[in-house]
Amino acid sequence: MGDAYAWSRKSLDELVAFYEREIGDAMVRDGMDPTADRPTYEWLADRGYSGIAYALREQHGLTLSEFLTDCVGVDPPESDGYDWGIGDAQTVDRLEQYLDSRSRRHNLADATIRSRRSRLARYAREYERLHGDARLVERAGTIENQPAEIDRAIAVFDEFSRDLESPDSKFAHLTDVNDWYLWLQNRTLAAFNPMVNVRNEFSKGWRAERDERSGAKPALSAAQVRRLHRAASSDAERFMVVALGAWGLRRSEVASLHVAAMDPDADPPRLTFAERKNGPGTVQVLFGMDAYADRVAALEDGEGDGDWNGYLFPSASSASGHIAPGTVNNRFDRLAERAGVTLDGERPTPHACRRFWYNAYLRASRAALEQASVVGAEQGSSSAEVVLENYIDEEQALA
């Protein structure tokens, strides 16, 4: 149907006249105002008018949005004025719809949406620079395009792999573009996701690069833990972050934590476990007692139905009386998405939050040993451990 309009042979004035006459009449029939409303690419395609966007781009160097504003005279869309910097109106529409969907349905913070949009725009612009256009949605629409489109996507990430400073930034771009393609697939707008192949091509090298820089297994940074804490919307979520990141508990220990394990009057307060992975043990609670107190108060005030059973994460539907470790995973995953926190291009697990605590503990221990070594040298002691054990009290050693 689109070929019947001979789009490529129309002058710009003829395209304006066609829009005002035929497309405008179709808009009126659909209850739209052609002098004020802006049709989406999907609406145009459904009615056989998608060729106008291609003709504008190829023959006149205009996006559909620019044509509507500058040539037809429709007021600019009410938005934050973001310029995607690409010439494919269909891709821009789908990118905007995706971000709107994530903002409304996933309750993502404005800052997270801005960061995600910036990374998506960087990908689309680099794609257009390398390949001449940004027809991302169109090319992902049929499986026949898959081999060539995979090559195009890998070429973009070849550039990112060279130009982006950190492996985390490379993974963040991959994660966001992958999520957009998944969104397209869920709406049957894409027949495949080229990011699967991109991940296979690059992720091993990026992990090695990151591990070489950090010298450690991937763990959340202090800034990422703070973002999780700020994004938490309930006392339960805040306490989960504290239990994982400030106390270093395993997800199974978080799920089954009971008030009976806490000794709040000890100095410092401590948790006692009859059984842990490596046997009985205690965990000193140096931070986060306020989050613990808020959680207990909420449960005592009747957050759950019926009498509280003492678990910090109770579950009326579980025979154990508390949530399962997998539920901690699911809750942490949702929180990480809202906070916009990723590792290796994916949302982190509770274990990565626990590793933050472990790394912080090791750094503090090394600092204490270094201080003790200085004291030991002055006092003639041969071992820093001896100084810590015999000459420095517990409060100083844990400071």
mmCIF file with all atom_site columns, N, CA and C in Angstrom, residues 202-258:
data_model
loop_
_atom_site.group_PDB
_atom_site.id
_atom_site.type_symbol
_atom_site.label_atom_id
_atom_site.label_alt_id
_atom_site.label_comp_id
_atom_site.label_asym_id
_atom_site.label_entity_id
_atom_site.label_seq_id
_atom_site.pdbx_PDB_ins_code
_atom_site.Cartn_x
_atom_site.Cartn_y
_atom_site.Cartn_z
_atom_site.occupancy
_atom_site.B_iso_or_equiv
_atom_site.pdbx_formal_charge
_atom_site.auth_seq_id
_atom_site.auth_comp_id
_atom_site.auth_asym_id
_atom_site.auth_atom_id
_atom_site.pdbx_PDB_model_num
ATOM 1   N N  . PHE A 1 202 ? 31.721 -10.306 24.155 1.00 0.00 ? 202 PHE A N  1
ATOM 2   C CA . PHE A 1 202 ? 32.531 -9.352  24.906 1.00 0.00 ? 202 PHE A CA 1
ATOM 3   C C  . PHE A 1 202 ? 32.625 -9.611  26.415 1.00 0.00 ? 202 PHE A C  1
ATOM 4   N N  . SER A 1 203 ? 31.638 -10.261 27.007 1.00 0.00 ? 203 SER A N  1
ATOM 5   C CA . SER A 1 203 ? 31.543 -10.232 28.466 1.00 0.00 ? 203 SER A CA 1
ATOM 6   C C  . SER A 1 203 ? 32.751 -10.858 29.152 1.00 0.00 ? 203 SER A C  1
ATOM 7   N N  . LYS A 1 204 ? 33.297 -11.927 28.599 1.00 0.00 ? 204 LYS A N  1
ATOM 8   C CA . LYS A 1 204 ? 34.447 -12.566 29.236 1.00 0.00 ? 204 LYS A CA 1
ATOM 9   C C  . LYS A 1 204 ? 35.627 -11.607 29.317 1.00 0.00 ? 204 LYS A C  1
ATOM 10  N N  . GLY A 1 205 ? 35.904 -10.912 28.225 1.00 0.00 ? 205 GLY A N  1
ATOM 11  C CA . GLY A 1 205 ? 37.006 -9.954  28.219 1.00 0.00 ? 205 GLY A CA 1
ATOM 12  C C  . GLY A 1 205 ? 36.769 -8.787  29.154 1.00 0.00 ? 205 GLY A C  1
ATOM 13  N N  . TRP A 1 206 ? 35.531 -8.306  29.207 1.00 0.00 ? 206 TRP A N  1
ATOM 14  C CA . TRP A 1 206 ? 35.233 -7.188  30.116 1.00 0.00 ? 206 TRP A CA 1
ATOM 15  C C  . TRP A 1 206 ? 35.366 -7.609  31.573 1.00 0.00 ? 206 TRP A C  1
ATOM 16  N N  . ARG A 1 207 ? 34.936 -8.836  31.888 1.00 0.00 ? 207 ARG A N  1
ATOM 17  C CA . ARG A 1 207 ? 35.094 -9.308  33.266 1.00 0.00 ? 207 ARG A CA 1
ATOM 18  C C  . ARG A 1 207 ? 36.573 -9.392  33.646 1.00 0.00 ? 207 ARG A C  1
ATOM 19  N N  . ALA A 1 208 ? 37.375 -9.912  32.735 1.00 0.00 ? 208 ALA A N  1
ATOM 20  C CA . ALA A 1 208 ? 38.806 -10.009 33.006 1.00 0.00 ? 208 ALA A CA 1
ATOM 21  C C  . ALA A 1 208 ? 39.413 -8.620  33.205 1.00 0.00 ? 208 ALA A C  1
ATOM 22  N N  . GLU A 1 209 ? 38.967 -7.662  32.380 1.00 0.00 ? 209 GLU A N  1
ATOM 23  C CA . GLU A 1 209 ? 39.454 -6.289  32.517 1.00 0.00 ? 209 GLU A CA 1
ATOM 24  C C  . GLU A 1 209 ? 39.075 -5.708  33.869 1.00 0.00 ? 209 GLU A C  1
ATOM 25  N N  . ARG A 1 210 ? 37.823 -5.945  34.269 1.00 0.00 ? 210 ARG A N  1
ATOM 26  C CA . ARG A 1 210 ? 37.373 -5.426  35.552 1.00 0.00 ? 210 ARG A CA 1
ATOM 27  C C  . ARG A 1 210 ? 38.112 -6.083  36.717 1.00 0.00 ? 210 ARG A C  1
ATOM 28  N N  . ASP A 1 211 ? 38.258 -7.414  36.638 1.00 0.00 ? 211 ASP A N  1
ATOM 29  C CA . ASP A 1 211 ? 38.934 -8.121  37.715 1.00 0.00 ? 211 ASP A CA 1
ATOM 30  C C  . ASP A 1 211 ? 40.399 -7.720  37.817 1.00 0.00 ? 211 ASP A C  1
ATOM 31  N N  . GLU A 1 212 ? 41.012 -7.450  36.659 1.00 0.00 ? 212 GLU A N  1
ATOM 32  C CA . GLU A 1 212 ? 42.405 -7.004  36.677 1.00 0.00 ? 212 GLU A CA 1
ATOM 33  C C  . GLU A 1 212 ? 42.534 -5.651  37.354 1.00 0.00 ? 212 GLU A C  1
ATOM 34  N N  . ARG A 1 213 ? 41.553 -4.793  37.111 1.00 0.00 ? 213 ARG A N  1
ATOM 35  C CA . ARG A 1 213 ? 41.584 -3.462  37.742 1.00 0.00 ? 213 ARG A CA 1
ATOM 36  C C  . ARG A 1 213 ? 41.337 -3.539  39.235 1.00 0.00 ? 213 ARG A C  1
ATOM 37  N N  . SER A 1 214 ? 40.354 -4.344  39.620 1.00 0.00 ? 214 SER A N  1
ATOM 38  C CA . SER A 1 214 ? 39.941 -4.363  41.034 1.00 0.00 ? 214 SER A CA 1
ATOM 39  C C  . SER A 1 214 ? 40.737 -5.357  41.857 1.00 0.00 ? 214 SER A C  1
ATOM 40  N N  . GLY A 1 215 ? 41.273 -6.396  41.189 1.00 0.00 ? 215 GLY A N  1
ATOM 41  C CA . GLY A 1 215 ? 41.997 -7.416  41.925 1.00 0.00 ? 215 GLY A CA 1
ATOM 42  C C  . GLY A 1 215 ? 41.102 -8.238  42.828 1.00 0.00 ? 215 GLY A C  1
ATOM 43  N N  . ALA A 1 216 ? 39.819 -8.249  42.581 1.00 0.00 ? 216 ALA A N  1
ATOM 44  C CA . ALA A 1 216 ? 38.892 -8.974  43.459 1.00 0.00 ? 216 ALA A CA 1
ATOM 45  C C  . ALA A 1 216 ? 37.688 -9.434  42.667 1.00 0.00 ? 216 ALA A C  1
ATOM 46  N N  . LYS A 1 217 ? 36.927 -10.341 43.273 1.00 0.00 ? 217 LYS A N  1
ATOM 47  C CA . LYS A 1 217 ? 35.673 -10.768 42.674 1.00 0.00 ? 217 LYS A CA 1
ATOM 48  C C  . LYS A 1 217 ? 34.707 -9.603  42.646 1.00 0.00 ? 217 LYS A C  1
ATOM 49  N N  . PRO A 1 218 ? 33.771 -9.588  41.686 1.00 0.00 ? 218 PRO A N  1
ATOM 50  C CA . PRO A 1 218 ? 32.854 -8.444  41.584 1.00 0.00 ? 218 PRO A CA 1
ATOM 51  C C  . PRO A 1 218 ? 32.024 -8.269  42.838 1.00 0.00 ? 218 PRO A C  1
ATOM 52  N N  . ALA A 1 219 ? 31.978 -7.066  43.314 1.00 0.00 ? 219 ALA A N  1
ATOM 53  C CA . ALA A 1 219 ? 31.197 -6.727  44.501 1.00 0.00 ? 219 ALA A CA 1
ATOM 54  C C  . ALA A 1 219 ? 30.620 -5.337  44.313 1.00 0.00 ? 219 ALA A C  1
ATOM 55  N N  . LEU A 1 220 ? 29.545 -5.057  44.994 1.00 0.00 ? 220 LEU A N  1
ATOM 56  C CA . LEU A 1 220 ? 28.989 -3.716  44.947 1.00 0.00 ? 220 LEU A CA 1
ATOM 57  C C  . LEU A 1 220 ? 29.953 -2.726  45.583 1.00 0.00 ? 220 LEU A C  1
ATOM 58  N N  . SER A 1 221 ? 29.950 -1.521  45.059 1.00 0.00 ? 221 SER A N  1
ATOM 59  C CA . SER A 1 221 ? 30.743 -0.448  45.652 1.00 0.00 ? 221 SER A CA 1
ATOM 60  C C  . SER A 1 221 ? 29.930 0.226   46.758 1.00 0.00 ? 221 SER A C  1
ATOM 61  N N  . ALA A 1 222 ? 30.610 1.040   47.550 1.00 0.00 ? 222 ALA A N  1
ATOM 62  C CA . ALA A 1 222 ? 29.908 1.779   48.600 1.00 0.00 ? 222 ALA A CA 1
ATOM 63  C C  . ALA A 1 222 ? 28.841 2.681   47.995 1.00 0.00 ? 222 ALA A C  1
ATOM 64  N N  . ALA A 1 223 ? 29.151 3.299   46.850 1.00 0.00 ? 223 ALA A N  1
ATOM 65  C CA . ALA A 1 223 ? 28.172 4.185   46.208 1.00 0.00 ? 223 ALA A CA 1
ATOM 66  C C  . ALA A 1 223 ? 26.947 3.397   45.759 1.00 0.00 ? 223 ALA A C  1
ATOM 67  N N  . GLN A 1 224 ? 27.154 2.176   45.264 1.00 0.00 ? 224 GLN A N  1
ATOM 68  C CA . GLN A 1 224 ? 26.016 1.365   44.823 1.00 0.00 ? 224 GLN A CA 1
ATOM 69  C C  . GLN A 1 224 ? 25.156 0.919   46.001 1.00 0.00 ? 224 GLN A C  1
ATOM 70  N N  . VAL A 1 225 ? 25.794 0.585   47.114 1.00 0.00 ? 225 VAL A N  1
ATOM 71  C CA . VAL A 1 225 ? 25.027 0.209   48.301 1.00 0.00 ? 225 VAL A CA 1
ATOM 72  C C  . VAL A 1 225 ? 24.212 1.399   48.794 1.00 0.00 ? 225 VAL A C  1
ATOM 73  N N  . ARG A 1 226 ? 24.807 2.596   48.742 1.00 0.00 ? 226 ARG A N  1
ATOM 74  C CA . ARG A 1 226 ? 24.050 3.798   49.136 1.00 0.00 ? 226 ARG A CA 1
ATOM 75  C C  . ARG A 1 226 ? 22.863 4.007   48.212 1.00 0.00 ? 226 ARG A C  1
ATOM 76  N N  . ARG A 1 227 ? 23.033 3.755   46.915 1.00 0.00 ? 227 ARG A N  1
ATOM 77  C CA . ARG A 1 227 ? 21.917 3.913   45.976 1.00 0.00 ? 227 ARG A CA 1
ATOM 78  C C  . ARG A 1 227 ? 20.802 2.919   46.279 1.00 0.00 ? 227 ARG A C  1
ATOM 79  N N  . LEU A 1 228 ? 21.173 1.704   46.628 1.00 0.00 ? 228 LEU A N  1
ATOM 80  C CA . LEU A 1 228 ? 20.161 0.718   47.013 1.00 0.00 ? 228 LEU A CA 1
ATOM 81  C C  . LEU A 1 228 ? 19.402 1.186   48.243 1.00 0.00 ? 228 LEU A C  1
ATOM 82  N N  . HIS A 1 229 ? 20.140 1.700   49.217 1.00 0.00 ? 229 HIS A N  1
ATOM 83  C CA . HIS A 1 229 ? 19.497 2.138   50.463 1.00 0.00 ? 229 HIS A CA 1
ATOM 84  C C  . HIS A 1 229 ? 18.565 3.309   50.210 1.00 0.00 ? 229 HIS A C  1
ATOM 85  N N  . ARG A 1 230 ? 19.001 4.246   49.358 1.00 0.00 ? 230 ARG A N  1
ATOM 86  C CA . ARG A 1 230 ? 18.145 5.400   49.048 1.00 0.00 ? 230 ARG A CA 1
ATOM 87  C C  . ARG A 1 230 ? 16.911 4.983   48.266 1.00 0.00 ? 230 ARG A C  1
ATOM 88  N N  . ALA A 1 231 ? 17.046 3.960   47.411 1.00 0.00 ? 231 ALA A N  1
ATOM 89  C CA . ALA A 1 231 ? 15.917 3.518   46.591 1.00 0.00 ? 231 ALA A CA 1
ATOM 90  C C  . ALA A 1 231 ? 14.922 2.665   47.374 1.00 0.00 ? 231 ALA A C  1
ATOM 91  N N  . ALA A 1 232 ? 15.325 2.161   48.542 1.00 0.00 ? 232 ALA A N  1
ATOM 92  C CA . ALA A 1 232 ? 14.434 1.319   49.345 1.00 0.00 ? 232 ALA A CA 1
ATOM 93  C C  . ALA A 1 232 ? 13.192 2.113   49.740 1.00 0.00 ? 232 ALA A C  1
ATOM 94  N N  . SER A 1 233 ? 12.033 1.498   49.588 1.00 0.00 ? 233 SER A N  1
ATOM 95  C CA . SER A 1 233 ? 10.772 2.210   49.826 1.00 0.00 ? 233 SER A CA 1
ATOM 96  C C  . SER A 1 233 ? 10.045 1.732   51.083 1.00 0.00 ? 233 SER A C  1
ATOM 97  N N  . SER A 1 234 ? 10.662 0.849   51.854 1.00 0.00 ? 234 SER A N  1
ATOM 98  C CA . SER A 1 234 ? 10.016 0.343   53.060 1.00 0.00 ? 234 SER A CA 1
ATOM 99  C C  . SER A 1 234 ? 11.076 -0.014  54.087 1.00 0.00 ? 234 SER A C  1
ATOM 100 N N  . ASP A 1 235 ? 10.650 -0.154  55.342 1.00 0.00 ? 235 ASP A N  1
ATOM 101 C CA . ASP A 1 235 ? 11.598 -0.564  56.369 1.00 0.00 ? 235 ASP A CA 1
ATOM 102 C C  . ASP A 1 235 ? 12.150 -1.955  56.073 1.00 0.00 ? 235 ASP A C  1
ATOM 103 N N  . ALA A 1 236 ? 11.349 -2.824  55.450 1.00 0.00 ? 236 ALA A N  1
ATOM 104 C CA . ALA A 1 236 ? 11.812 -4.170  55.119 1.00 0.00 ? 236 ALA A CA 1
ATOM 105 C C  . ALA A 1 236 ? 12.947 -4.122  54.098 1.00 0.00 ? 236 ALA A C  1
ATOM 106 N N  . GLU A 1 237 ? 12.814 -3.288  53.065 1.00 0.00 ? 237 GLU A N  1
ATOM 107 C CA . GLU A 1 237 ? 13.867 -3.182  52.063 1.00 0.00 ? 237 GLU A CA 1
ATOM 108 C C  . GLU A 1 237 ? 15.124 -2.549  52.643 1.00 0.00 ? 237 GLU A C  1
ATOM 109 N N  . ARG A 1 238 ? 14.965 -1.504  53.453 1.00 0.00 ? 238 ARG A N  1
ATOM 110 C CA . ARG A 1 238 ? 16.139 -0.880  54.064 1.00 0.00 ? 238 ARG A CA 1
ATOM 111 C C  . ARG A 1 238 ? 16.869 -1.866  54.969 1.00 0.00 ? 238 ARG A C  1
ATOM 112 N N  . PHE A 1 239 ? 16.105 -2.636  55.734 1.00 0.00 ? 239 PHE A N  1
ATOM 113 C CA . PHE A 1 239 ? 16.732 -3.608  56.624 1.00 0.00 ? 239 PHE A CA 1
ATOM 114 C C  . PHE A 1 239 ? 17.422 -4.710  55.823 1.00 0.00 ? 239 PHE A C  1
ATOM 115 N N  . MET A 1 240 ? 16.853 -5.132  54.702 1.00 0.00 ? 240 MET A N  1
ATOM 116 C CA . MET A 1 240 ? 17.490 -6.139  53.859 1.00 0.00 ? 240 MET A CA 1
ATOM 117 C C  . MET A 1 240 ? 18.860 -5.663  53.385 1.00 0.00 ? 240 MET A C  1
ATOM 118 N N  . VAL A 1 241 ? 18.953 -4.394  52.947 1.00 0.00 ? 241 VAL A N  1
ATOM 119 C CA . VAL A 1 241 ? 20.233 -3.859  52.496 1.00 0.00 ? 241 VAL A CA 1
ATOM 120 C C  . VAL A 1 241 ? 21.234 -3.830  53.649 1.00 0.00 ? 241 VAL A C  1
ATOM 121 N N  . VAL A 1 242 ? 20.776 -3.434  54.825 1.00 0.00 ? 242 VAL A N  1
ATOM 122 C CA . VAL A 1 242 ? 21.658 -3.392  55.990 1.00 0.00 ? 242 VAL A CA 1
ATOM 123 C C  . VAL A 1 242 ? 22.143 -4.787  56.361 1.00 0.00 ? 242 VAL A C  1
ATOM 124 N N  . ALA A 1 243 ? 21.247 -5.753  56.388 1.00 0.00 ? 243 ALA A N  1
ATOM 125 C CA . ALA A 1 243 ? 21.616 -7.115  56.791 1.00 0.00 ? 243 ALA A CA 1
ATOM 126 C C  . ALA A 1 243 ? 22.631 -7.722  55.828 1.00 0.00 ? 243 ALA A C  1
ATOM 127 N N  . LEU A 1 244 ? 22.496 -7.418  54.541 1.00 0.00 ? 244 LEU A N  1
ATOM 128 C CA . LEU A 1 244 ? 23.429 -7.953  53.553 1.00 0.00 ? 244 LEU A CA 1
ATOM 129 C C  . LEU A 1 244 ? 24.723 -7.152  53.495 1.00 0.00 ? 244 LEU A C  1
ATOM 130 N N  . GLY A 1 245 ? 24.596 -5.830  53.383 1.00 0.00 ? 245 GLY A N  1
ATOM 131 C CA . GLY A 1 245 ? 25.753 -4.987  53.116 1.00 0.00 ? 245 GLY A CA 1
ATOM 132 C C  . GLY A 1 245 ? 26.495 -4.496  54.337 1.00 0.00 ? 245 GLY A C  1
ATOM 133 N N  . ALA A 1 246 ? 25.810 -4.345  55.477 1.00 0.00 ? 246 ALA A N  1
ATOM 134 C CA . ALA A 1 246 ? 26.469 -3.838  56.686 1.00 0.00 ? 246 ALA A CA 1
ATOM 135 C C  . ALA A 1 246 ? 26.789 -4.944  57.690 1.00 0.00 ? 246 ALA A C  1
ATOM 136 N N  . TRP A 1 247 ? 26.031 -6.053  57.610 1.00 0.00 ? 247 TRP A N  1
ATOM 137 C CA . TRP A 1 247 ? 26.280 -7.161  58.538 1.00 0.00 ? 247 TRP A CA 1
ATOM 138 C C  . TRP A 1 247 ? 26.916 -8.356  57.851 1.00 0.00 ? 247 TRP A C  1
ATOM 139 N N  . GLY A 1 248 ? 26.863 -8.413  56.535 1.00 0.00 ? 248 GLY A N  1
ATOM 140 C CA . GLY A 1 248 ? 27.492 -9.497  55.809 1.00 0.00 ? 248 GLY A CA 1
ATOM 141 C C  . GLY A 1 248 ? 26.775 -10.823 55.908 1.00 0.00 ? 248 GLY A C  1
ATOM 142 N N  . LEU A 1 249 ? 25.457 -10.809 56.091 1.00 0.00 ? 249 LEU A N  1
ATOM 143 C CA . LEU A 1 249 ? 24.719 -12.055 56.216 1.00 0.00 ? 249 LEU A CA 1
ATOM 144 C C  . LEU A 1 249 ? 24.480 -12.681 54.849 1.00 0.00 ? 249 LEU A C  1
ATOM 145 N N  . ARG A 1 250 ? 24.400 -13.998 54.842 1.00 0.00 ? 250 ARG A N  1
ATOM 146 C CA . ARG A 1 250 ? 24.016 -14.714 53.633 1.00 0.00 ? 250 ARG A CA 1
ATOM 147 C C  . ARG A 1 250 ? 22.510 -14.547 53.424 1.00 0.00 ? 250 ARG A C  1
ATOM 148 N N  . ARG A 1 251 ? 22.083 -14.759 52.184 1.00 0.00 ? 251 ARG A N  1
ATOM 149 C CA . ARG A 1 251 ? 20.656 -14.562 51.895 1.00 0.00 ? 251 ARG A CA 1
ATOM 150 C C  . ARG A 1 251 ? 19.795 -15.508 52.727 1.00 0.00 ? 251 ARG A C  1
ATOM 151 N N  . SER A 1 252 ? 20.256 -16.738 52.962 1.00 0.00 ? 252 SER A N  1
ATOM 152 C CA . SER A 1 252 ? 19.487 -17.677 53.782 1.00 0.00 ? 252 SER A CA 1
ATOM 153 C C  . SER A 1 252 ? 19.389 -17.199 55.221 1.00 0.00 ? 252 SER A C  1
ATOM 154 N N  . GLU A 1 253 ? 20.443 -16.534 55.698 1.00 0.00 ? 253 GLU A N  1
ATOM 155 C CA . GLU A 1 253 ? 20.430 -16.003 57.063 1.00 0.00 ? 253 GLU A CA 1
ATOM 156 C C  . GLU A 1 253 ? 19.508 -14.802 57.173 1.00 0.00 ? 253 GLU A C  1
ATOM 157 N N  . VAL A 1 254 ? 19.456 -13.991 56.111 1.00 0.00 ? 254 VAL A N  1
ATOM 158 C CA . VAL A 1 254 ? 18.515 -12.866 56.095 1.00 0.00 ? 254 VAL A CA 1
ATOM 159 C C  . VAL A 1 254 ? 17.087 -13.390 56.112 1.00 0.00 ? 254 VAL A C  1
ATOM 160 N N  . ALA A 1 255 ? 16.807 -14.376 55.268 1.00 0.00 ? 255 ALA A N  1
ATOM 161 C CA . ALA A 1 255 ? 15.446 -14.908 55.169 1.00 0.00 ? 255 ALA A CA 1
ATOM 162 C C  . ALA A 1 255 ? 14.948 -15.468 56.493 1.00 0.00 ? 255 ALA A C  1
ATOM 163 N N  . SER A 1 256 ? 15.831 -16.110 57.250 1.00 0.00 ? 256 SER A N  1
ATOM 164 C CA . SER A 1 256 ? 15.414 -16.804 58.479 1.00 0.00 ? 256 SER A CA 1
ATOM 165 C C  . SER A 1 256 ? 15.795 -16.068 59.760 1.00 0.00 ? 256 SER A C  1
ATOM 166 N N  . LEU A 1 257 ? 16.234 -14.818 59.657 1.00 0.00 ? 257 LEU A N  1
ATOM 167 C CA . LEU A 1 257 ? 16.698 -14.089 60.837 1.00 0.00 ? 257 LEU A CA 1
ATOM 168 C C  . LEU A 1 257 ? 15.559 -13.890 61.837 1.00 0.00 ? 257 LEU A C  1
ATOM 169 N N  . HIS A 1 258 ? 15.848 -14.177 63.102 1.00 0.00 ? 258 HIS A N  1
ATOM 170 C CA . HIS A 1 258 ? 14.852 -14.098 64.184 1.00 0.00 ? 258 HIS A CA 1
ATOM 171 C C  . HIS A 1 258 ? 15.370 -13.135 65.248 1.00 0.00 ? 258 HIS A C  1
#
